[in-house]
Amino acid sequence: MPKLKLKHLLAIRWFHWINFPLLALMIWSGFLIYWAYPVYSIGPVRFPQGLFRALHMNQRLADGMAMHFFFMWLFVINGVLYIVYTIVSGEWRLLVPTSFGALRDAWQVVLHDLHIRRERPPQQKYNAAQQISYTAILVMGIGSVLTGLAIYKPAQLNWLAAWFGGYPGARLIHFALTIGYCVFFVVHVIQVIVAGWNNFRSMIIGYELVDEHE
Amino acid sequence: MNKKRHPEIVLNSQDLKQELRRRTRRDFLIAGLAAAGAVGGYEWLTHAKEDNGQPWPERRVLDANGRLWRAYVNNRHLMPSYSTDQIQYLKVNGDVGLGQDFDPGAWKLRVQTGVPGEQFDLHLFDIQSLPRYQMITRFCCIEGWSVITQWAGARFSDFTKKYFPAARPLPQYVYMATPDEEYYVGLDLKSALHPQTLLAYEQNGKPLEAAHGAPLRLVIPVKYGIKNIKRIGMIQYTDTRPGDYWYEEGYDWFAGL
């Protein structure tokens, strides 16, 4: 018999949808800052100057810094509230992988998603690949805040900068994490499109239409 | 899964469809309003009246951030120091205030203590007669690059001890400008009195080069490069927050590291 099942709690939905534009603005303003000294590359791949110009991102270092140090507060507050909420509510149990078996299961999920493997491994609310992704993105977020603080105040927080190999090291990690979010975003959106309307709708209304024979 | 937190709605298929439609309509409306509110908020923010090159709400937050970090500045919070073999090449990255019309031989440092009319001129040997400190620290440009350089000069704290009237309480700020006043910086005195803040006359063991601010420049590793003013012509102690070249161009006034 079909029924509506609450999949995503109201608070989690708000945290997610508030985080999305905030992270987008942090990345945007971050690239305005990066424009002033865009040196990182992976082999020949470098953030192209043409893209900076096309998106009118050139000559806006001061704007980028003002925006970055404005929205950082909202980004951090939302992130901290999310972590506190998942802990207090017990939701973390569903989100955090609890054994190394998750790695094997996550691989099976990837194979399944790529249509290489027919069956999905058994799962709770989130499959092992989701658990690993959603936990990793949180660890990345914490990493961005810490490396960000290290670049922001390398004298006042010199001990923190030292964790990341000093000021240049912290800057590199901070940048790499940002690229990580961009990759996460692409994969995430593809997965959401593949999963379909019922799944996407549940991230807005909370409920998912299920027709299971239990 | 926790049934209490993750309830289910079980209805006959007709009512279920209706319930789903009702919830979808309601929540997408809320989502749409929230999205419109977010876009509206962003538009309001980015078009708010400008205060020194930034929308005033962002400027206020920058200033608040500055006050917060200024309270945390401490003489024990140092920039790391390095060894001589780690010294790197420092490019010349700014020439505002370094016009050609300048005679280093005739250079003097004008000092104003904050009381109208109370001012005097110093020569380079006055600075050089203060205890000489040498350090190898990272010079961080606000653009994002950083370079390890060796500096030597007098601590600004020693300078202040010697030249600011001991009977008066120390002011909040200090203002420094090039002789032509084309370039100028405002500093909180707490950062200026930090033990790594030098009135420098040597770089990498040699007298300061003209392009790097000869005869005397400020080296303040707890601030971005923009505050490390070259060719200082004037130092003024003050209790009102002084102007600052890059602040007026939209940057953070505090610009502390």
mmCIF file of C-alpha atoms in Angstrom, chain A residues 41 72 163:
data_model
loop_
_atom_site.group_PDB
_atom_site.id
_atom_site.type_symbol
_atom_site.label_atom_id
_atom_site.label_comp_id
_atom_site.label_asym_id
_atom_site.label_seq_id
_atom_site.Cartn_x
_atom_site.Cartn_y
_atom_site.Cartn_z
ATOM 1 C CA SER A 41 47.495 23.963 -11.255
ATOM 2 C CA MET A 72 31.703 33.434 6.728
ATOM 3 C CA TRP A 163 49.005 22.388 11.502
#
